[in-house]
Short mmCIF file of C-alpha atoms in Angstrom, two decimals:
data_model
loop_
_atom_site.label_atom_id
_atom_site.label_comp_id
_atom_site.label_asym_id
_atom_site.label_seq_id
_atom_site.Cartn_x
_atom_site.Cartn_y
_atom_site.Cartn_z
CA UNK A 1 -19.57 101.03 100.86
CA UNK A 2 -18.00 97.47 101.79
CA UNK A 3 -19.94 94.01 101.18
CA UNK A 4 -19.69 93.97 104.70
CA UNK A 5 -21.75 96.40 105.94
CA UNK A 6 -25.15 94.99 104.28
CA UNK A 7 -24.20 91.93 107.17
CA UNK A 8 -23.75 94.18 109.48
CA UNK A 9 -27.28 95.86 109.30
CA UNK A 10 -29.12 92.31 108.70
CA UNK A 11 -28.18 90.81 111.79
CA UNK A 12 -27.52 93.94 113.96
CA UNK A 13 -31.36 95.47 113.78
CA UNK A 14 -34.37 94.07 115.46
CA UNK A 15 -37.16 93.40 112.69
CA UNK A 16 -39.18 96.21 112.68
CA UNK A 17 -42.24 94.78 113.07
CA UNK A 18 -41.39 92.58 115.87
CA UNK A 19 -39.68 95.41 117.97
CA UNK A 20 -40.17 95.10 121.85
CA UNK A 21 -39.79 98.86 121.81
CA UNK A 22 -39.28 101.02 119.13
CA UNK A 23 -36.77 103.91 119.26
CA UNK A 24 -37.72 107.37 119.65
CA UNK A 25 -34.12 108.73 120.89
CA UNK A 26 -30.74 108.20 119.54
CA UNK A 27 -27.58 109.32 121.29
CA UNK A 28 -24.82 109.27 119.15
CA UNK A 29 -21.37 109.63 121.30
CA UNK A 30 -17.76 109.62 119.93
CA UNK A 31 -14.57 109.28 122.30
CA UNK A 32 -11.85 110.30 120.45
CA UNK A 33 -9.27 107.90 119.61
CA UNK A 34 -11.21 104.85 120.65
CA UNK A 35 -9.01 101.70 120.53
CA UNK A 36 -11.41 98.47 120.60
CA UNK A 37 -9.39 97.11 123.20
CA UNK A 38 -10.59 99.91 126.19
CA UNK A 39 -13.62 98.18 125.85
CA UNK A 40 -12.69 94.55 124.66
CA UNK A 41 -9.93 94.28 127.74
CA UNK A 42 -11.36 94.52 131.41
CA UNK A 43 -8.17 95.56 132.57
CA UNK A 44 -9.57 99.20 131.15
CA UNK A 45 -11.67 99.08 133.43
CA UNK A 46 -14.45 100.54 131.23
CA UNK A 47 -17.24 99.12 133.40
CA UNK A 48 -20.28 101.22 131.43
CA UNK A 49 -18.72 100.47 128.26
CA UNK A 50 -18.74 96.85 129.01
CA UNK A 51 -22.29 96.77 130.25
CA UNK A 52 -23.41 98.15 126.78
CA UNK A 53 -21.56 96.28 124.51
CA UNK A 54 -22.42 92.99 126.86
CA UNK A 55 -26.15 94.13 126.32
CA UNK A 56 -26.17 95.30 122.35
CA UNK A 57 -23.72 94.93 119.66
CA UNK A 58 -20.04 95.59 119.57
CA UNK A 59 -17.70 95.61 116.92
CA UNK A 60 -13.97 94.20 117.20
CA UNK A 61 -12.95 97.10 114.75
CA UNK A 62 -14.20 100.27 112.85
CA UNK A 63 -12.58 101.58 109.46
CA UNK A 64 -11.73 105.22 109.31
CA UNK A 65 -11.81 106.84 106.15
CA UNK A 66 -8.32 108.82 104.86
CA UNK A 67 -6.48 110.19 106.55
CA UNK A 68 -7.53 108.72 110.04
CA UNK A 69 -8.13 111.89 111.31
CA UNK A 70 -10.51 113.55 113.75
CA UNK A 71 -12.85 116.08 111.37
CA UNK A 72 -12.66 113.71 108.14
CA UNK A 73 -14.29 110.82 110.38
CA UNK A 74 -16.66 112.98 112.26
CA UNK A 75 -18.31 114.47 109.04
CA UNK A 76 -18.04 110.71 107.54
CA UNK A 77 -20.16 109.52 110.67
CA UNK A 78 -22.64 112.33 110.57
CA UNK A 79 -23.29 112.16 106.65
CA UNK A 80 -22.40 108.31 105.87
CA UNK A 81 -20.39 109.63 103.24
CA UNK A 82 -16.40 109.82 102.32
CA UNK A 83 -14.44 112.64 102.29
CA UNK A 84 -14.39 113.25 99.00
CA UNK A 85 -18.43 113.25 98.81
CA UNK A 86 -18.99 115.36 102.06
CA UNK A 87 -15.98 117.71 101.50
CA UNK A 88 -14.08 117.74 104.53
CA UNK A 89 -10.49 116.18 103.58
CA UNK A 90 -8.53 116.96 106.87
CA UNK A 91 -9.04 119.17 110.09
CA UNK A 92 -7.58 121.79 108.56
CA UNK A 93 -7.74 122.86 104.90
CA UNK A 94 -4.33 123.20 102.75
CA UNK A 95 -4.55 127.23 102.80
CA UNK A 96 -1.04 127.52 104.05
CA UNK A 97 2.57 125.81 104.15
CA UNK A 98 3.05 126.44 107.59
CA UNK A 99 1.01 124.93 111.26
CA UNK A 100 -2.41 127.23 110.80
CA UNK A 101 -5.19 127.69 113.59
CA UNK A 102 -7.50 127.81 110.52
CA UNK A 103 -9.76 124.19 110.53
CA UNK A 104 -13.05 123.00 109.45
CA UNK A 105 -15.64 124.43 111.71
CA UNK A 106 -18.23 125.65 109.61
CA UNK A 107 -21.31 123.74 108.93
CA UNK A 108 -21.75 124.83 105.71
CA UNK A 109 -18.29 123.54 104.88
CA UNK A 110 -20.03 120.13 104.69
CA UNK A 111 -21.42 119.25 101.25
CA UNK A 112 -23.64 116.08 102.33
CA UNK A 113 -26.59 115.47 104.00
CA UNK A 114 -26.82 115.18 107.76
CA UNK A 115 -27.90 113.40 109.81
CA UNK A 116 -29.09 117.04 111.57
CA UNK A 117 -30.82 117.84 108.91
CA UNK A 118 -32.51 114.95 107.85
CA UNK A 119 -33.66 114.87 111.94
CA UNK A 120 -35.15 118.71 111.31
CA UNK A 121 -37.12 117.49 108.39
CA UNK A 122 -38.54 114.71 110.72
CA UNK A 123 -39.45 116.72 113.19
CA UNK A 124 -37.09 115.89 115.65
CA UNK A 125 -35.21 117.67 118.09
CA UNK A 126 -31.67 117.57 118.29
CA UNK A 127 -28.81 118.32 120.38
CA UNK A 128 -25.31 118.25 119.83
CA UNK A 129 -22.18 119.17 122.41
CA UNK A 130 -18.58 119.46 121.16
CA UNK A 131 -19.02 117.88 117.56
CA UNK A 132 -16.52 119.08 114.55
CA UNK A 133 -17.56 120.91 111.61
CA UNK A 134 -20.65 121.97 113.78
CA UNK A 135 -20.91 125.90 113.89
CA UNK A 136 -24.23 127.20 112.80
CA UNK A 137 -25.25 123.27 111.80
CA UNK A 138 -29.04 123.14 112.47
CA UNK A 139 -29.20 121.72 115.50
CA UNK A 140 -31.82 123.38 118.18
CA UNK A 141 -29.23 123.58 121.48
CA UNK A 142 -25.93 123.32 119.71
CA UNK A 143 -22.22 123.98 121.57
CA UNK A 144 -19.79 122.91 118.61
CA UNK A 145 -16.30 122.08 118.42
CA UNK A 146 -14.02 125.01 116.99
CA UNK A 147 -11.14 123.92 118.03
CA UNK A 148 -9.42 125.91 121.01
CA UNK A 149 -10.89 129.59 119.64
CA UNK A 150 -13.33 129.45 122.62
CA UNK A 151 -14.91 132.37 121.63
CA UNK A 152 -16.10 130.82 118.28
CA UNK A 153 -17.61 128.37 120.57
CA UNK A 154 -19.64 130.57 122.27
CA UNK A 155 -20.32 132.64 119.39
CA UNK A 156 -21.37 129.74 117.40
CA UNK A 157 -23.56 128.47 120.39
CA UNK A 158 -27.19 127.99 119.84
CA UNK A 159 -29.80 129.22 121.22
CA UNK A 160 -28.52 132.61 122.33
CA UNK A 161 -27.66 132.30 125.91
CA UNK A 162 -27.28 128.96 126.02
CA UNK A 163 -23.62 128.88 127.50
CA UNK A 164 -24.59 130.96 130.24
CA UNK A 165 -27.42 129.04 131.29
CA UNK A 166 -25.27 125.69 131.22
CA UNK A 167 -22.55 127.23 133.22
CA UNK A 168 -25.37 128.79 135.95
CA UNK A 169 -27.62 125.61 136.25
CA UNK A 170 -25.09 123.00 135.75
CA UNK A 171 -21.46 124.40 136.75
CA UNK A 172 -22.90 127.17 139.36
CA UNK A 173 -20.32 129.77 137.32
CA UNK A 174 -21.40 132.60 135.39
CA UNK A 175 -19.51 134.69 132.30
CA UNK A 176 -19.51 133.67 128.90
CA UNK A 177 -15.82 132.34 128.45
CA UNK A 178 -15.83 128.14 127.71
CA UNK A 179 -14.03 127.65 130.66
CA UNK A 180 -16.22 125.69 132.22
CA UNK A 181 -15.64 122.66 129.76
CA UNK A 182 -12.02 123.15 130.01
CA UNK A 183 -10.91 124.56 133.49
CA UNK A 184 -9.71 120.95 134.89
CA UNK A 185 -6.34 119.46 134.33
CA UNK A 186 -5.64 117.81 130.78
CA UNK A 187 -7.57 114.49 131.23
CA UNK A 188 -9.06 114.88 134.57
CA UNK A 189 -12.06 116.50 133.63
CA UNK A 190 -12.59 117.73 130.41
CA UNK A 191 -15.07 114.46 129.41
CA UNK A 192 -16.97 114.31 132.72
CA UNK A 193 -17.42 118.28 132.09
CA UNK A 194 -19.08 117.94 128.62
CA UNK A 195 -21.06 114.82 129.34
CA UNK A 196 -22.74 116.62 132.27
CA UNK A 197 -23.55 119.62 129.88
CA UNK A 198 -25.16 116.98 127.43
CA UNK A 199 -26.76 115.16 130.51
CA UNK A 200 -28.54 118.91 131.09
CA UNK A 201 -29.70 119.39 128.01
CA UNK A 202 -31.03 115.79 127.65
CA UNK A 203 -32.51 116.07 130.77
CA UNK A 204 -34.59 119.02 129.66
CA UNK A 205 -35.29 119.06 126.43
CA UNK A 206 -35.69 114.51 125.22
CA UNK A 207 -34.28 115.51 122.28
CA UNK A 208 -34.66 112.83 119.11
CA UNK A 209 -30.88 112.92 118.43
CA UNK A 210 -28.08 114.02 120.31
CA UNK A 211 -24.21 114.01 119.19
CA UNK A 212 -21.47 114.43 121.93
CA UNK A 213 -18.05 114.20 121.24
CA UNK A 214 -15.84 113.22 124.10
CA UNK A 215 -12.07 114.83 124.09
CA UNK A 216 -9.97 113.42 126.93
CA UNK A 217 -8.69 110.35 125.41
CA UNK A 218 -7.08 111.23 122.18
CA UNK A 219 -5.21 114.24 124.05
CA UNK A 220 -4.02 111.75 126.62
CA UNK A 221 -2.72 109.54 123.79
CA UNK A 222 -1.21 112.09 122.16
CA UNK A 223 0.47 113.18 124.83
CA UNK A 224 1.53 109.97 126.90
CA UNK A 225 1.39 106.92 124.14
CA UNK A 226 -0.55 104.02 124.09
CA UNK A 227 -0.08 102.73 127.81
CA UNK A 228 0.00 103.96 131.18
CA UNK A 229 -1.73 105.78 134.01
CA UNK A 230 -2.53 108.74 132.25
CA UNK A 231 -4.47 106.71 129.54
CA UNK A 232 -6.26 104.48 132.18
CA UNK A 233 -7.30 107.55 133.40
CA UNK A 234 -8.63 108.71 130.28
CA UNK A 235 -10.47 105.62 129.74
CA UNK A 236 -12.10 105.81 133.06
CA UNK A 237 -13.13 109.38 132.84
CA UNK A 238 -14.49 108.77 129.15
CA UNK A 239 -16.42 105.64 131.19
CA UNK A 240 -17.53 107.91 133.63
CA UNK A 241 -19.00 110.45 131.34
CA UNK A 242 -20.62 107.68 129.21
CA UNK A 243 -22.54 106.57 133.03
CA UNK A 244 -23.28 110.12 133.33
CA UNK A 245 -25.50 110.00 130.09
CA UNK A 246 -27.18 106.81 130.64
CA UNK A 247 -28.34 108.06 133.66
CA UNK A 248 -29.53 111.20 131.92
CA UNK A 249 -31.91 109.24 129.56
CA UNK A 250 -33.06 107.08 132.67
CA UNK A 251 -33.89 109.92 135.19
CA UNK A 252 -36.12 111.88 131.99
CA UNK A 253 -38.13 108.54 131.56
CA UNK A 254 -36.52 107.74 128.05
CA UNK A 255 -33.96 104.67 128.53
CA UNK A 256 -36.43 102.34 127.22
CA UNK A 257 -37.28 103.80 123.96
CA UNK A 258 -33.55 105.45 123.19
CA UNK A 259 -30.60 104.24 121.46
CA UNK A 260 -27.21 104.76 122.58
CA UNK A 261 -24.07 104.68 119.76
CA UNK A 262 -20.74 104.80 121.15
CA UNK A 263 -18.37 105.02 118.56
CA UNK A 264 -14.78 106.79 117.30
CA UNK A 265 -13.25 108.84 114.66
CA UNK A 266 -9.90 106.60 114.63
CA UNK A 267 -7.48 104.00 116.71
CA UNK A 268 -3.78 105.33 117.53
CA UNK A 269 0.00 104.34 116.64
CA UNK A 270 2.88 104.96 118.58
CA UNK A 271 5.73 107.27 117.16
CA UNK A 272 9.20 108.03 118.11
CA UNK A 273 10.48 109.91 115.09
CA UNK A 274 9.09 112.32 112.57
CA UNK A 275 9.81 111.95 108.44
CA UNK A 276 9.46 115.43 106.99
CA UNK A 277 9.53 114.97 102.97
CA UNK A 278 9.65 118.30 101.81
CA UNK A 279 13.34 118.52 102.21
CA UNK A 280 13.75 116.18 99.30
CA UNK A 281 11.26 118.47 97.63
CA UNK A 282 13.59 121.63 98.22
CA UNK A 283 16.51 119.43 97.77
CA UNK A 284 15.48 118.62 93.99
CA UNK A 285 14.42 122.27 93.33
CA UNK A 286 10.45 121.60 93.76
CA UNK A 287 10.30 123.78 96.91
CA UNK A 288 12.26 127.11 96.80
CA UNK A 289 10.80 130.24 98.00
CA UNK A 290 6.79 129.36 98.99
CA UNK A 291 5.76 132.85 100.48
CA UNK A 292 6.88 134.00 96.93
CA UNK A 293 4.87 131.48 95.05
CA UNK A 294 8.58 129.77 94.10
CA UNK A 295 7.52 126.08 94.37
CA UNK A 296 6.29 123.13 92.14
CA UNK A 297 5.14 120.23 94.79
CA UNK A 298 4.46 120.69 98.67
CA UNK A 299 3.80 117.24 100.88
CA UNK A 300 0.11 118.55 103.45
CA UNK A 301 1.06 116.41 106.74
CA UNK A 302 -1.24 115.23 108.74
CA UNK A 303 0.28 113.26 111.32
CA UNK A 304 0.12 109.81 110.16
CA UNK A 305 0.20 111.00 106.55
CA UNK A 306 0.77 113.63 104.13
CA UNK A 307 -0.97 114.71 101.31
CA UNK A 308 1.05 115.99 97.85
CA UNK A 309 -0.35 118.93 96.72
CA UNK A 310 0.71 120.76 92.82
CA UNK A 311 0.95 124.23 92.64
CA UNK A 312 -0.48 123.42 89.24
CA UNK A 313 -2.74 120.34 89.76
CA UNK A 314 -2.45 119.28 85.59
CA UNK A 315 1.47 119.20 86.35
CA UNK A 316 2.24 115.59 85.57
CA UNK A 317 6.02 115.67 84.76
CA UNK A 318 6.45 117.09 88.82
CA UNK A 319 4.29 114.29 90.07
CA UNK A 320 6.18 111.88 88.17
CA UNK A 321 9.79 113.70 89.60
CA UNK A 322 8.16 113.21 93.25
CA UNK A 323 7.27 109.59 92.49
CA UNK A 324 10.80 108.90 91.01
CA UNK A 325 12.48 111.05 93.67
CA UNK A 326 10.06 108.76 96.45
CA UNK A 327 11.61 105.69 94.65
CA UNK A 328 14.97 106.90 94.64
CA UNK A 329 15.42 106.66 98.45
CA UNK A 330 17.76 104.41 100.61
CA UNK A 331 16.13 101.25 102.27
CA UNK A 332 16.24 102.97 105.81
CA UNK A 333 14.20 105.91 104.29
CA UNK A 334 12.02 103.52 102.82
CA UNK A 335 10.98 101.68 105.78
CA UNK A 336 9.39 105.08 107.02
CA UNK A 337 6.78 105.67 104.28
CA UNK A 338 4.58 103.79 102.22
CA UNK A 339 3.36 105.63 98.78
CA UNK A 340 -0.36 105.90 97.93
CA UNK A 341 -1.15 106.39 94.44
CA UNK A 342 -3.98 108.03 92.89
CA UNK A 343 -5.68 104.26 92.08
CA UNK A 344 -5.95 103.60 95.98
CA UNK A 345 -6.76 107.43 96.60
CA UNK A 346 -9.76 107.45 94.29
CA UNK A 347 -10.96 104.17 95.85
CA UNK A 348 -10.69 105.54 99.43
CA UNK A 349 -12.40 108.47 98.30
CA UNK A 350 -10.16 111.28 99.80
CA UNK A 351 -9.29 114.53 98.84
CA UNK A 352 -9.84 114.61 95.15
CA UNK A 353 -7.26 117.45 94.64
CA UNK A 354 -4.87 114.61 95.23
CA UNK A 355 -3.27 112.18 93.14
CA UNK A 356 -0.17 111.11 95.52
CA UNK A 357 0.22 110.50 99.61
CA UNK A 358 2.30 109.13 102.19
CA UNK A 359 1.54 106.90 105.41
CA UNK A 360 3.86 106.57 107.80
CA UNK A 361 6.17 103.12 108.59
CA UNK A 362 7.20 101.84 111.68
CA UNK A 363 6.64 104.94 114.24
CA UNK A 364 7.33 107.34 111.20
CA UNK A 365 4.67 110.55 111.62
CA UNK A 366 4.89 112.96 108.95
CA UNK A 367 6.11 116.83 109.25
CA UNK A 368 6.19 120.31 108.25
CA UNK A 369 9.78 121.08 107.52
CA UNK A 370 11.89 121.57 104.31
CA UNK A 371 15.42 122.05 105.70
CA UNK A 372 17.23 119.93 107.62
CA UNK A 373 17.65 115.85 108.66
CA UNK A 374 14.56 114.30 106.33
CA UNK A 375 14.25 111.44 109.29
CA UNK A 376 14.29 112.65 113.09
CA UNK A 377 13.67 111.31 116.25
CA UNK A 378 10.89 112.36 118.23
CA UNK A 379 11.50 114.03 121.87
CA UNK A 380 9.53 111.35 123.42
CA UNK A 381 7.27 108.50 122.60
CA UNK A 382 3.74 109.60 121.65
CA UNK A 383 0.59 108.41 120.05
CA UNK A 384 -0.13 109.82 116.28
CA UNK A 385 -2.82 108.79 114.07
CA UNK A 386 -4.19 109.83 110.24
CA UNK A 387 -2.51 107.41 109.07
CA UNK A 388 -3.88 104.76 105.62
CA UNK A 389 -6.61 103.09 107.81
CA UNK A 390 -6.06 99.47 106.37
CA UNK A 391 -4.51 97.85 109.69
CA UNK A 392 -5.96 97.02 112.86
CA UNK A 393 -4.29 99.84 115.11
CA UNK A 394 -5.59 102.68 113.45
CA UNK A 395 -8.99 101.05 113.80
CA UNK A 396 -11.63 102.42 116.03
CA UNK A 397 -14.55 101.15 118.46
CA UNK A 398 -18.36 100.48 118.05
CA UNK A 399 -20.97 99.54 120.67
CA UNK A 400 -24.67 100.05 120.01
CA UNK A 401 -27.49 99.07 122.95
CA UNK A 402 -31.09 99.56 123.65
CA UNK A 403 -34.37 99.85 121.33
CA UNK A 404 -34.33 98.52 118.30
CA UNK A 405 -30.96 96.62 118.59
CA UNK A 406 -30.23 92.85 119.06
CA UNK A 407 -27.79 91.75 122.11
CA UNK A 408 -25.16 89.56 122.33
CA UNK A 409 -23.84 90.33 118.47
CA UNK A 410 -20.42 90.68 117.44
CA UNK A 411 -19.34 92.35 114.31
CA UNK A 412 -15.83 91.50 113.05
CA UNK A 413 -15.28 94.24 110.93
CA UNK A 414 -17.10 97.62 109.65
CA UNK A 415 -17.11 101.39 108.71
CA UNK A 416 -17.55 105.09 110.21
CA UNK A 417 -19.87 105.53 107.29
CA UNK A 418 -21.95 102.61 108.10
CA UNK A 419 -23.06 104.81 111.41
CA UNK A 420 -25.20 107.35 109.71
CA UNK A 421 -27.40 104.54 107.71
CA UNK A 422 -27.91 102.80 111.20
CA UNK A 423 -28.93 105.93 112.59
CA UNK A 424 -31.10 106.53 110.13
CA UNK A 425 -32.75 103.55 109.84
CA UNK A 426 -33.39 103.66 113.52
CA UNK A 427 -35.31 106.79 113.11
CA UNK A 428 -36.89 106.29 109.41
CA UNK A 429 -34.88 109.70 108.13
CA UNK A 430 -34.31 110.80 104.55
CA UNK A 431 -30.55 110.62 103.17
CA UNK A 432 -30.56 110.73 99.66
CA UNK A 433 -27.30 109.88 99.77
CA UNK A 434 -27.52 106.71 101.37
CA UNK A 435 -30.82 105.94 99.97
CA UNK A 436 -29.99 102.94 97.87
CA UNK A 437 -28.10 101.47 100.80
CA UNK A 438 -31.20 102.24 102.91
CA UNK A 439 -33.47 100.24 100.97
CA UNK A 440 -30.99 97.18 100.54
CA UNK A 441 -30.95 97.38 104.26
CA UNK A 442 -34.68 97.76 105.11
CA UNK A 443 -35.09 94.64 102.54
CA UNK A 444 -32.76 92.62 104.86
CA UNK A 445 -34.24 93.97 108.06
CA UNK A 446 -38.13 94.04 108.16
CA UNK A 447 -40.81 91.36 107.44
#
């Protein structure tokens, strides 16, 4: 955890014992691929954004954890934890060398403490709509993120019947598939539609934590690039939904005492051309025959990076081929990847399994293939991230407002995993993980 983040907690809460209103309600909410700037630039737009962070605290950037990806961050919000501590390395676990539709969706995947749980042991009641990683979590009205296998989603739902009371009462439809989150046009609805589920279930039940994970801008940037209508758009509908939940909390009498957390998972980068660096692997005799078990060294991409992974993990003479055969490129090639070694992947705390990694250079993303141009130029322009999160474009957003939080405080820098400490110091719950932190903080904090 970063010096930094003891600063951020000693000026960012209220002193307990001189709180106007203490917190009984926390709503956590994550837009996917929040850039700072949405909320930092008017020309956004983001007019309930703005009124939040103009009211609380905002921060001009947010740290992801490696790689900058969507499940790794989630988990590291949720658990204040690293990857390598809470178990979930990418959105998709190396279990194949080809694109899968397998991914972390499992809640027992997760190997810290959450923020869920520690909530149950308090006695609260939680909700959670769309998160990662969430199926079967314990979380009393839970719709979790499973990628696009809808019917995990409503299989995974909680309580029974759930879904179909949602899409009755809220969306006047009636079946079982998740169409009802998804049945607008990319972008024009998808956020809107899952922020008036949460709305419902806020609404009804007051619950003392809520997560909601808001999709809509990190497919338009992935789609369109940094700029343009169709991310405007995006920012305005993630707005919209973020009005539709602060309205929520004030029409079941809670405003006053909740929290609201509006956060991401990571920033973006724009890419025009993809480096895929198992052909050098085949090319040196590393990568022959992989559905036969023929192969030494395979590069996991991830978008913005990719991970090496050893057939035999002790192998040290084929990590040192890979590192020589890395250093052996032209200067053009070079200017596409930067190397991170097991030093700076131990301090990051990523996937342990791993002693070598790649991050792509100037609007490099990394790929799948092993035959083959090693460097090729995308089809179009299009946002990417999971890239080594030490620049400011891959950073991410925070804006926290209402009980229990000062206004008018900006933080220059901080981390996803300084979330869950926040959190639960706002609602005096149990993480053993983050205990020591905890008390450092409440020694800063309180009279």
């Amino acid at each position: 955890m970063k010096i930094y983040s003891l600063l951020f907690f000693a000026y960012l809460l209220i002193p307990a014992k001189s709180l106007s209103q203490s917190t009984s309600h926390v709503v956590l909410v994550t837009i996917d691929g929040l850039r700072p700037d949405f909320y930092l630039n008017p020309q956004w737009g983001a007019e309930n954004l703005a009124g939040l962070m103009n009211r609380g605290v905002y921060a001009k950037g947010v740290t992801s954890v490696f790689p900058s990806m969507t499940y790794p961050n989630h988990i590291s919000i949720m658990t204040g934890t690293t990857p390598e501590k809470h178990g979930i390395y990418y959105n998709s676990p190396f279990v194949s060398f080809t694109r899968s539709d397998s991914v972390y969706w499992q809640f027992s995947s997760i190997k810290s403490l959450s923020l869920w749980e520690a909530a149950r042991k308090a006695g609260l009641s939680t909700v959670s709509v769309m998160w990662p990683v969430s199926a079967d979590a314990p979380v009393d009205y839970n719709i979790p993120d499973v990628g696009k296998l809808g019917e995990r989603t409503y299989a995974h739902s909680r309580p029974s019947g759930l879904i179909e009371e949602i899409k009755e009462k809220v969306f006047n439809e009636k079946g079982t598939d998740m169409n009802f989150l998804f049945y607008s046009p990319l972008n024009k609805g998808i956020d809107v539609n899952i922020a008036t589920a949460a709305s419902y279930l806020i609404e009804k039940h007051t619950p003392g934590f809520t997560s909601i994970h808001l999709l809509g801008l990190d497919a338009a940037q992935h789609g369109n690039g940094l700029e343009g209508e169709p991310i405007a758009e995006a920012v305005r509908q993630a707005d919209r939904a973020i009005g539709l939940i602060i309205r929520a909390l004030e029409s079941s009498g809670i405003r006053e005492t909740s929290t609201i957390i509006v956060t991401g998972d990571h920033g973006f980068v724009s890419g025009d051309k993809d480096l895929h660096p198992n052909v050098w692997l085949k090319e040196a005799g590393l990568i022959n025959n992989v559905e036969n078990g023929d192969w030494k060294a395979f590069f996991y991409p991830v978008a913005g990076s990719s991970f090496l992974h050893l057939k035999d993990k002790s192998d040290k003479k084929t990590l040192q081929k890979v590192e020589e055969l890395l250093q052996s490129r032209s200067a053009y090639e070079k200017t596409h990847f930067r190397v991170i070694k097991s030093a700076l992947l131990r301090k990051a705390e990523a996937d342990p399994a791993v002693d070598l990694a790649l991050t792509g250079e100037n609007g490099a993303t990394l790929g799948w293939e092993t035959e083959g141009e090693a460097i090729r130029p995308k089809a179009k322009t299009r946002g990417d991230h999971g890239h080594f999160p030490d620049f400011q474009q891959i950073e991410t957003g925070f804006i926290a407002q209402g009980a229990g939080i000062k206004s008018g405080i900006k933080i220059e820098k901080m981390s996803v995993t300084d979330i869950a400490p926040l959190i639960a110091r706002l609602l005096n719950l149990e993480m053993p993980a983050i205990k020591n932190l905890q008390q450092t903080v409440l020694s800063n904090v309180t009279d």
